[in-house]
Structures are given as structure tokens and as C-alpha cells.
Amino acid sequence: MAGSANLPGLVDPRGLRFAATLTAIVLAVVLLTSNGFVLAAQGVVFAIGAFAGLRRAPYGVFFRYTLAKRLGPPAEREPEAPPRFAQAVGLGFAAIGVVGFALGLGWLGLVATAFAFIAAFLNAAFGLCLGCELYLLSRRVLTTRKGVPA
């Protein structure tokens, strides 16, 4: 996201909310049209964010080169790992949805898309990243299972 090139591993939270807003819009289009191709395109965006990093994700690139320059530097930055995990979770839901649409199971495509939409909307509107919270919870659980207090 904005300026994260000079601070590796940290991202601009404003860019995350912007990306969540665009994601929610795309997923709303899928819910309204049942278009598996649009969902597949969003899945590619999720995959790039999850595997190549948020700085390379299309919505992050757009934010960095347009809005971030106008907004100036962020007051704070966040670690990249939780939202990258959230992108992987989104990719999972998108994959299930695409398979559902491809197999003629529109209900499966719509349910998977609806779950992803709810998560994106909560992040866009309230800054609540469900995938990030899942990441943090899993880190706590895994840390305490190894016998090391969280």
C-alpha cells in the first residue's frame, strides 16, 4: 500500500479499507448477477494479494498511485501478515463460489460470495477485518498449544 516500499511488512490501513470497499462492490455485483466470471476475477485479485503481497495487489497498486499521494503519509501502519491471510481466506471463498457457479450450483456460488461480501463490507464500513482476526486468533491458539503463553 502507500509508502510501504520503505517500510517492509507494514501497510497503510487506509489502503486496506479502500481495497475492501472495491472488493465489496465487486462481490455485490456477483450477488446481483450470479456471474462466476466476475467472481473468478476477484479471486485473482485475492490470490495476488495473498501470494505476491498487498503491494502488488491490483487494488493496492491503484490506491498507492492515486489516492495515497493525495492523502499524504498515514498516521500509522499495520503489519501485512494478517490482511494477507485474509486475502487467502477470501480466495478460498471465491474458489468455492466459482466452482459452485461452474457446476450449476448457483446457491453454493451465492452463499460463498455472500460470506466474502459480508467480510469485505465489515472491513470497508467499520474497519473490522474478519480474516485478520482469524489470523490473530490462530496465532494465539497455535502459540499456546506449543506451551508458550500468548
Short mmCIF file of N, CA and C in Angstrom, two decimals, residues 8-146:
data_model
loop_
_atom_site.label_atom_id
_atom_site.label_comp_id
_atom_site.label_asym_id
_atom_site.label_seq_id
_atom_site.Cartn_x
_atom_site.Cartn_y
_atom_site.Cartn_z
N PRO A 8 9.16 -2.30 4.91
CA PRO A 8 8.72 -3.64 4.51
C PRO A 8 7.89 -4.30 5.60
N GLY A 9 6.85 -5.01 5.17
CA GLY A 9 5.99 -5.72 6.11
C GLY A 9 4.91 -4.88 6.75
N LEU A 10 4.89 -3.58 6.47
CA LEU A 10 3.87 -2.70 7.04
C LEU A 10 3.07 -2.08 5.90
N VAL A 11 1.77 -1.93 6.13
CA VAL A 11 0.89 -1.39 5.09
C VAL A 11 0.05 -0.24 5.65
N ASP A 12 -0.43 0.57 4.74
CA ASP A 12 -1.28 1.70 5.07
C ASP A 12 -2.71 1.18 5.30
N PRO A 13 -3.27 1.33 6.49
CA PRO A 13 -4.62 0.82 6.74
C PRO A 13 -5.70 1.49 5.88
N ARG A 14 -5.44 2.69 5.42
CA ARG A 14 -6.40 3.35 4.53
C ARG A 14 -6.50 2.60 3.21
N GLY A 15 -5.39 2.08 2.75
CA GLY A 15 -5.39 1.28 1.53
C GLY A 15 -6.15 -0.02 1.70
N LEU A 16 -6.05 -0.60 2.89
CA LEU A 16 -6.79 -1.83 3.17
C LEU A 16 -8.29 -1.59 3.12
N ARG A 17 -8.72 -0.49 3.69
CA ARG A 17 -10.16 -0.16 3.67
C ARG A 17 -10.63 0.16 2.26
N PHE A 18 -9.79 0.85 1.49
CA PHE A 18 -10.11 1.14 0.10
C PHE A 18 -10.27 -0.16 -0.69
N ALA A 19 -9.33 -1.07 -0.51
CA ALA A 19 -9.40 -2.37 -1.21
C ALA A 19 -10.64 -3.14 -0.78
N ALA A 20 -10.97 -3.08 0.50
CA ALA A 20 -12.17 -3.77 0.98
C ALA A 20 -13.42 -3.17 0.36
N THR A 21 -13.42 -1.86 0.16
CA THR A 21 -14.57 -1.20 -0.47
C THR A 21 -14.74 -1.67 -1.91
N LEU A 22 -13.65 -1.69 -2.67
CA LEU A 22 -13.74 -2.17 -4.05
C LEU A 22 -14.15 -3.64 -4.09
N THR A 23 -13.60 -4.43 -3.17
CA THR A 23 -13.96 -5.84 -3.11
C THR A 23 -15.45 -6.01 -2.82
N ALA A 24 -15.98 -5.25 -1.89
CA ALA A 24 -17.40 -5.34 -1.56
C ALA A 24 -18.26 -4.97 -2.77
N ILE A 25 -17.83 -3.97 -3.52
CA ILE A 25 -18.59 -3.58 -4.71
C ILE A 25 -18.59 -4.71 -5.74
N VAL A 26 -17.42 -5.29 -5.98
CA VAL A 26 -17.32 -6.39 -6.94
C VAL A 26 -18.17 -7.58 -6.49
N LEU A 27 -18.11 -7.90 -5.22
CA LEU A 27 -18.88 -9.04 -4.71
C LEU A 27 -20.38 -8.75 -4.74
N ALA A 28 -20.78 -7.50 -4.55
CA ALA A 28 -22.19 -7.13 -4.68
C ALA A 28 -22.66 -7.35 -6.11
N VAL A 29 -21.81 -7.02 -7.07
CA VAL A 29 -22.15 -7.26 -8.48
C VAL A 29 -22.35 -8.76 -8.71
N VAL A 30 -21.49 -9.57 -8.13
CA VAL A 30 -21.63 -11.03 -8.27
C VAL A 30 -22.95 -11.49 -7.66
N LEU A 31 -23.29 -10.97 -6.49
CA LEU A 31 -24.54 -11.36 -5.84
C LEU A 31 -25.76 -10.95 -6.67
N LEU A 32 -25.66 -9.81 -7.35
CA LEU A 32 -26.79 -9.33 -8.15
C LEU A 32 -26.90 -10.04 -9.50
N THR A 33 -25.78 -10.51 -10.03
CA THR A 33 -25.77 -11.07 -11.38
C THR A 33 -25.52 -12.57 -11.44
N SER A 34 -25.04 -13.15 -10.34
CA SER A 34 -24.62 -14.57 -10.30
C SER A 34 -23.57 -14.85 -11.37
N ASN A 35 -22.69 -13.91 -11.59
CA ASN A 35 -21.66 -14.03 -12.62
C ASN A 35 -20.39 -14.63 -12.03
N GLY A 36 -20.15 -15.89 -12.36
CA GLY A 36 -18.97 -16.60 -11.87
C GLY A 36 -17.67 -16.05 -12.43
N PHE A 37 -17.72 -15.43 -13.61
CA PHE A 37 -16.51 -14.86 -14.20
C PHE A 37 -16.03 -13.64 -13.42
N VAL A 38 -16.97 -12.83 -12.98
CA VAL A 38 -16.60 -11.67 -12.15
C VAL A 38 -16.02 -12.16 -10.82
N LEU A 39 -16.61 -13.20 -10.26
CA LEU A 39 -16.09 -13.77 -9.02
C LEU A 39 -14.69 -14.35 -9.25
N ALA A 40 -14.47 -14.99 -10.39
CA ALA A 40 -13.14 -15.52 -10.70
C ALA A 40 -12.12 -14.38 -10.79
N ALA A 41 -12.51 -13.26 -11.38
CA ALA A 41 -11.61 -12.11 -11.47
C ALA A 41 -11.26 -11.60 -10.06
N GLN A 42 -12.25 -11.54 -9.19
CA GLN A 42 -11.98 -11.13 -7.81
C GLN A 42 -11.09 -12.16 -7.12
N GLY A 43 -11.27 -13.42 -7.45
CA GLY A 43 -10.40 -14.46 -6.91
C GLY A 43 -8.94 -14.25 -7.30
N VAL A 44 -8.72 -13.80 -8.52
CA VAL A 44 -7.35 -13.49 -8.96
C VAL A 44 -6.78 -12.34 -8.13
N VAL A 45 -7.60 -11.33 -7.86
CA VAL A 45 -7.15 -10.21 -7.02
C VAL A 45 -6.79 -10.73 -5.62
N PHE A 46 -7.64 -11.60 -5.07
CA PHE A 46 -7.33 -12.21 -3.76
C PHE A 46 -6.01 -12.98 -3.82
N ALA A 47 -5.81 -13.77 -4.87
CA ALA A 47 -4.61 -14.60 -5.00
C ALA A 47 -3.35 -13.74 -5.06
N ILE A 48 -3.40 -12.66 -5.83
CA ILE A 48 -2.24 -11.78 -5.92
C ILE A 48 -1.92 -11.19 -4.55
N GLY A 49 -2.94 -10.73 -3.84
CA GLY A 49 -2.72 -10.17 -2.51
C GLY A 49 -2.18 -11.19 -1.53
N ALA A 50 -2.69 -12.41 -1.59
CA ALA A 50 -2.28 -13.45 -0.66
C ALA A 50 -0.86 -13.95 -0.93
N PHE A 51 -0.54 -14.15 -2.20
CA PHE A 51 0.73 -14.81 -2.54
C PHE A 51 1.84 -13.86 -2.97
N ALA A 52 1.50 -12.77 -3.64
CA ALA A 52 2.53 -11.83 -4.10
C ALA A 52 2.68 -10.65 -3.15
N GLY A 53 1.73 -10.45 -2.27
CA GLY A 53 1.80 -9.35 -1.31
C GLY A 53 0.84 -8.24 -1.66
N LEU A 54 0.46 -7.48 -0.66
CA LEU A 54 -0.52 -6.42 -0.84
C LEU A 54 0.01 -5.27 -1.68
N ARG A 55 1.32 -5.08 -1.71
CA ARG A 55 1.88 -4.01 -2.54
C ARG A 55 1.71 -4.31 -4.02
N ARG A 56 1.55 -5.58 -4.37
CA ARG A 56 1.38 -5.96 -5.77
C ARG A 56 -0.08 -6.21 -6.14
N ALA A 57 -0.95 -6.25 -5.15
CA ALA A 57 -2.37 -6.49 -5.41
C ALA A 57 -2.94 -5.32 -6.20
N PRO A 58 -3.79 -5.59 -7.18
CA PRO A 58 -4.30 -4.52 -8.05
C PRO A 58 -4.93 -3.34 -7.31
N TYR A 59 -5.75 -3.61 -6.30
CA TYR A 59 -6.39 -2.51 -5.59
C TYR A 59 -5.37 -1.70 -4.80
N GLY A 60 -4.37 -2.38 -4.25
CA GLY A 60 -3.30 -1.69 -3.52
C GLY A 60 -2.46 -0.81 -4.42
N VAL A 61 -2.15 -1.32 -5.62
CA VAL A 61 -1.39 -0.54 -6.59
C VAL A 61 -2.18 0.71 -6.99
N PHE A 62 -3.46 0.52 -7.27
CA PHE A 62 -4.31 1.66 -7.64
C PHE A 62 -4.34 2.69 -6.52
N PHE A 63 -4.53 2.23 -5.28
CA PHE A 63 -4.56 3.14 -4.14
C PHE A 63 -3.24 3.90 -4.01
N ARG A 64 -2.14 3.18 -4.10
CA ARG A 64 -0.82 3.78 -3.91
C ARG A 64 -0.53 4.87 -4.94
N TYR A 65 -0.91 4.63 -6.19
CA TYR A 65 -0.57 5.59 -7.24
C TYR A 65 -1.62 6.68 -7.46
N THR A 66 -2.74 6.60 -6.79
CA THR A 66 -3.76 7.64 -6.97
C THR A 66 -4.08 8.31 -5.64
N LEU A 67 -4.81 7.65 -4.79
CA LEU A 67 -5.30 8.27 -3.56
C LEU A 67 -4.23 8.54 -2.51
N ALA A 68 -3.31 7.62 -2.33
CA ALA A 68 -2.31 7.78 -1.27
C ALA A 68 -1.48 9.04 -1.47
N LYS A 69 -1.18 9.36 -2.72
CA LYS A 69 -0.40 10.57 -2.99
C LYS A 69 -1.16 11.82 -2.57
N ARG A 70 -2.46 11.79 -2.72
CA ARG A 70 -3.29 12.94 -2.35
C ARG A 70 -3.51 13.02 -0.84
N LEU A 71 -3.53 11.86 -0.18
CA LEU A 71 -3.80 11.82 1.25
C LEU A 71 -2.58 12.12 2.11
N GLY A 72 -1.40 11.91 1.55
CA GLY A 72 -0.18 12.09 2.34
C GLY A 72 0.11 10.83 3.14
N PRO A 73 1.18 10.88 3.93
CA PRO A 73 1.57 9.68 4.67
C PRO A 73 0.54 9.32 5.76
N PRO A 74 0.40 8.03 6.02
CA PRO A 74 -0.56 7.61 7.05
C PRO A 74 -0.04 7.91 8.45
N ALA A 75 -0.96 8.07 9.38
CA ALA A 75 -0.58 8.31 10.77
C ALA A 75 0.03 7.07 11.40
N GLU A 76 -0.38 5.92 10.92
CA GLU A 76 0.14 4.65 11.43
C GLU A 76 0.13 3.62 10.32
N ARG A 77 0.83 2.54 10.55
CA ARG A 77 0.86 1.42 9.61
C ARG A 77 0.55 0.15 10.36
N GLU A 78 0.14 -0.88 9.60
CA GLU A 78 -0.22 -2.16 10.20
C GLU A 78 0.64 -3.26 9.60
N PRO A 79 0.84 -4.35 10.35
CA PRO A 79 1.56 -5.49 9.79
C PRO A 79 0.81 -6.08 8.60
N GLU A 80 1.56 -6.54 7.61
CA GLU A 80 0.95 -7.07 6.39
C GLU A 80 0.42 -8.49 6.54
N ALA A 81 0.96 -9.28 7.44
CA ALA A 81 0.60 -10.70 7.53
C ALA A 81 -0.90 -10.95 7.75
N PRO A 82 -1.56 -10.29 8.69
CA PRO A 82 -2.99 -10.57 8.88
C PRO A 82 -3.85 -10.28 7.64
N PRO A 83 -3.71 -9.13 6.97
CA PRO A 83 -4.53 -8.93 5.78
C PRO A 83 -4.15 -9.84 4.62
N ARG A 84 -2.90 -10.28 4.55
CA ARG A 84 -2.55 -11.26 3.50
C ARG A 84 -3.26 -12.57 3.77
N PHE A 85 -3.33 -12.96 5.03
CA PHE A 85 -4.08 -14.16 5.39
C PHE A 85 -5.55 -13.99 5.03
N ALA A 86 -6.09 -12.79 5.30
CA ALA A 86 -7.49 -12.51 4.96
C ALA A 86 -7.71 -12.64 3.46
N GLN A 87 -6.73 -12.22 2.66
CA GLN A 87 -6.84 -12.37 1.21
C GLN A 87 -6.90 -13.85 0.82
N ALA A 88 -6.14 -14.69 1.53
CA ALA A 88 -6.17 -16.13 1.26
C ALA A 88 -7.53 -16.72 1.63
N VAL A 89 -8.11 -16.25 2.73
CA VAL A 89 -9.45 -16.70 3.10
C VAL A 89 -10.46 -16.28 2.03
N GLY A 90 -10.36 -15.04 1.58
CA GLY A 90 -11.23 -14.57 0.50
C GLY A 90 -11.07 -15.40 -0.75
N LEU A 91 -9.84 -15.77 -1.06
CA LEU A 91 -9.58 -16.63 -2.22
C LEU A 91 -10.29 -17.97 -2.05
N GLY A 92 -10.27 -18.52 -0.85
CA GLY A 92 -10.96 -19.79 -0.60
C GLY A 92 -12.45 -19.67 -0.86
N PHE A 93 -13.06 -18.61 -0.37
CA PHE A 93 -14.50 -18.42 -0.61
C PHE A 93 -14.78 -18.18 -2.08
N ALA A 94 -13.92 -17.41 -2.75
CA ALA A 94 -14.11 -17.16 -4.18
C ALA A 94 -13.99 -18.47 -4.97
N ALA A 95 -13.03 -19.30 -4.60
CA ALA A 95 -12.85 -20.58 -5.31
C ALA A 95 -14.08 -21.47 -5.14
N ILE A 96 -14.60 -21.54 -3.93
CA ILE A 96 -15.81 -22.34 -3.69
C ILE A 96 -16.96 -21.78 -4.52
N GLY A 97 -17.09 -20.45 -4.53
CA GLY A 97 -18.16 -19.81 -5.30
C GLY A 97 -18.04 -20.07 -6.79
N VAL A 98 -16.84 -19.97 -7.33
CA VAL A 98 -16.62 -20.21 -8.76
C VAL A 98 -16.96 -21.65 -9.10
N VAL A 99 -16.53 -22.58 -8.27
CA VAL A 99 -16.86 -23.99 -8.50
C VAL A 99 -18.37 -24.18 -8.46
N GLY A 100 -19.02 -23.55 -7.50
CA GLY A 100 -20.48 -23.65 -7.41
C GLY A 100 -21.16 -23.15 -8.68
N PHE A 101 -20.77 -21.98 -9.15
CA PHE A 101 -21.36 -21.46 -10.37
C PHE A 101 -21.05 -22.35 -11.57
N ALA A 102 -19.81 -22.85 -11.65
CA ALA A 102 -19.40 -23.68 -12.79
C ALA A 102 -20.16 -25.01 -12.83
N LEU A 103 -20.49 -25.53 -11.66
CA LEU A 103 -21.20 -26.81 -11.60
C LEU A 103 -22.72 -26.66 -11.65
N GLY A 104 -23.18 -25.44 -11.83
CA GLY A 104 -24.62 -25.21 -11.87
C GLY A 104 -25.27 -25.17 -10.51
N LEU A 105 -24.45 -25.05 -9.47
CA LEU A 105 -24.95 -24.95 -8.10
C LEU A 105 -24.92 -23.47 -7.70
N GLY A 106 -25.82 -22.72 -8.30
CA GLY A 106 -25.86 -21.28 -8.06
C GLY A 106 -25.97 -20.93 -6.59
N TRP A 107 -26.71 -21.72 -5.84
CA TRP A 107 -26.87 -21.45 -4.41
C TRP A 107 -25.51 -21.49 -3.71
N LEU A 108 -24.64 -22.44 -4.09
CA LEU A 108 -23.31 -22.53 -3.47
C LEU A 108 -22.47 -21.30 -3.84
N GLY A 109 -22.53 -20.91 -5.10
CA GLY A 109 -21.81 -19.71 -5.53
C GLY A 109 -22.27 -18.48 -4.79
N LEU A 110 -23.57 -18.36 -4.61
CA LEU A 110 -24.12 -17.18 -3.93
C LEU A 110 -23.80 -17.19 -2.44
N VAL A 111 -23.87 -18.35 -1.80
CA VAL A 111 -23.58 -18.42 -0.36
C VAL A 111 -22.10 -18.09 -0.11
N ALA A 112 -21.20 -18.67 -0.91
CA ALA A 112 -19.78 -18.39 -0.74
C ALA A 112 -19.50 -16.91 -0.99
N THR A 113 -20.11 -16.36 -2.02
CA THR A 113 -19.94 -14.94 -2.33
C THR A 113 -20.51 -14.07 -1.21
N ALA A 114 -21.64 -14.47 -0.66
CA ALA A 114 -22.26 -13.69 0.43
C ALA A 114 -21.34 -13.64 1.66
N PHE A 115 -20.71 -14.77 2.00
CA PHE A 115 -19.78 -14.76 3.13
C PHE A 115 -18.62 -13.81 2.87
N ALA A 116 -18.06 -13.87 1.67
CA ALA A 116 -16.96 -12.97 1.33
C ALA A 116 -17.42 -11.51 1.32
N PHE A 117 -18.63 -11.28 0.81
CA PHE A 117 -19.17 -9.92 0.79
C PHE A 117 -19.32 -9.37 2.20
N ILE A 118 -19.87 -10.17 3.11
CA ILE A 118 -20.06 -9.71 4.48
C ILE A 118 -18.72 -9.32 5.10
N ALA A 119 -17.70 -10.14 4.89
CA ALA A 119 -16.37 -9.83 5.44
C ALA A 119 -15.81 -8.54 4.83
N ALA A 120 -15.93 -8.40 3.51
CA ALA A 120 -15.42 -7.19 2.85
C ALA A 120 -16.19 -5.96 3.31
N PHE A 121 -17.50 -6.08 3.43
CA PHE A 121 -18.32 -4.94 3.86
C PHE A 121 -17.95 -4.50 5.28
N LEU A 122 -17.79 -5.46 6.19
CA LEU A 122 -17.42 -5.12 7.56
C LEU A 122 -16.08 -4.39 7.61
N ASN A 123 -15.16 -4.82 6.78
CA ASN A 123 -13.86 -4.16 6.73
C ASN A 123 -13.99 -2.77 6.13
N ALA A 124 -14.72 -2.65 5.04
CA ALA A 124 -14.87 -1.36 4.37
C ALA A 124 -15.61 -0.36 5.24
N ALA A 125 -16.69 -0.78 5.86
CA ALA A 125 -17.54 0.15 6.60
C ALA A 125 -17.05 0.43 8.02
N PHE A 126 -16.49 -0.59 8.67
CA PHE A 126 -16.16 -0.45 10.10
C PHE A 126 -14.70 -0.72 10.44
N GLY A 127 -13.91 -1.12 9.45
CA GLY A 127 -12.51 -1.43 9.73
C GLY A 127 -12.34 -2.74 10.46
N LEU A 128 -13.35 -3.59 10.44
CA LEU A 128 -13.28 -4.89 11.11
C LEU A 128 -12.91 -5.95 10.07
N CYS A 129 -11.69 -6.43 10.14
CA CYS A 129 -11.20 -7.43 9.20
C CYS A 129 -11.34 -8.81 9.84
N LEU A 130 -12.36 -9.55 9.40
CA LEU A 130 -12.60 -10.87 9.99
C LEU A 130 -11.45 -11.83 9.73
N GLY A 131 -10.89 -11.79 8.53
CA GLY A 131 -9.75 -12.65 8.22
C GLY A 131 -8.54 -12.32 9.08
N CYS A 132 -8.35 -11.03 9.35
CA CYS A 132 -7.24 -10.61 10.21
C CYS A 132 -7.45 -11.12 11.63
N GLU A 133 -8.69 -11.02 12.10
CA GLU A 133 -9.00 -11.52 13.45
C GLU A 133 -8.80 -13.04 13.52
N LEU A 134 -9.17 -13.75 12.46
CA LEU A 134 -8.96 -15.20 12.40
C LEU A 134 -7.47 -15.51 12.43
N TYR A 135 -6.68 -14.73 11.72
CA TYR A 135 -5.23 -14.90 11.73
C TYR A 135 -4.68 -14.73 13.15
N LEU A 136 -5.07 -13.64 13.81
CA LEU A 136 -4.57 -13.38 15.16
C LEU A 136 -5.01 -14.46 16.14
N LEU A 137 -6.26 -14.91 16.02
CA LEU A 137 -6.75 -15.99 16.88
C LEU A 137 -5.96 -17.27 16.65
N SER A 138 -5.72 -17.60 15.40
CA SER A 138 -4.96 -18.83 15.11
C SER A 138 -3.54 -18.73 15.64
N ARG A 139 -2.94 -17.56 15.58
CA ARG A 139 -1.59 -17.39 16.13
C ARG A 139 -1.59 -17.59 17.64
N ARG A 140 -2.62 -17.07 18.31
CA ARG A 140 -2.71 -17.25 19.77
C ARG A 140 -2.90 -18.72 20.12
N VAL A 141 -3.79 -19.39 19.41
CA VAL A 141 -4.06 -20.80 19.69
C VAL A 141 -2.84 -21.64 19.43
N LEU A 142 -2.19 -21.43 18.31
CA LEU A 142 -1.00 -22.23 17.98
C LEU A 142 0.13 -21.96 18.95
N THR A 143 0.28 -20.71 19.40
CA THR A 143 1.33 -20.36 20.34
C THR A 143 1.08 -21.03 21.69
N THR A 144 -0.16 -21.00 22.16
CA THR A 144 -0.45 -21.59 23.47
C THR A 144 -0.42 -23.12 23.40
N ARG A 145 -0.72 -23.72 22.27
CA ARG A 145 -0.63 -25.18 22.15
C ARG A 145 0.79 -25.67 22.21
N LYS A 146 1.73 -24.85 21.83
CA LYS A 146 3.13 -25.23 21.87
C LYS A 146 3.70 -25.07 23.29
#
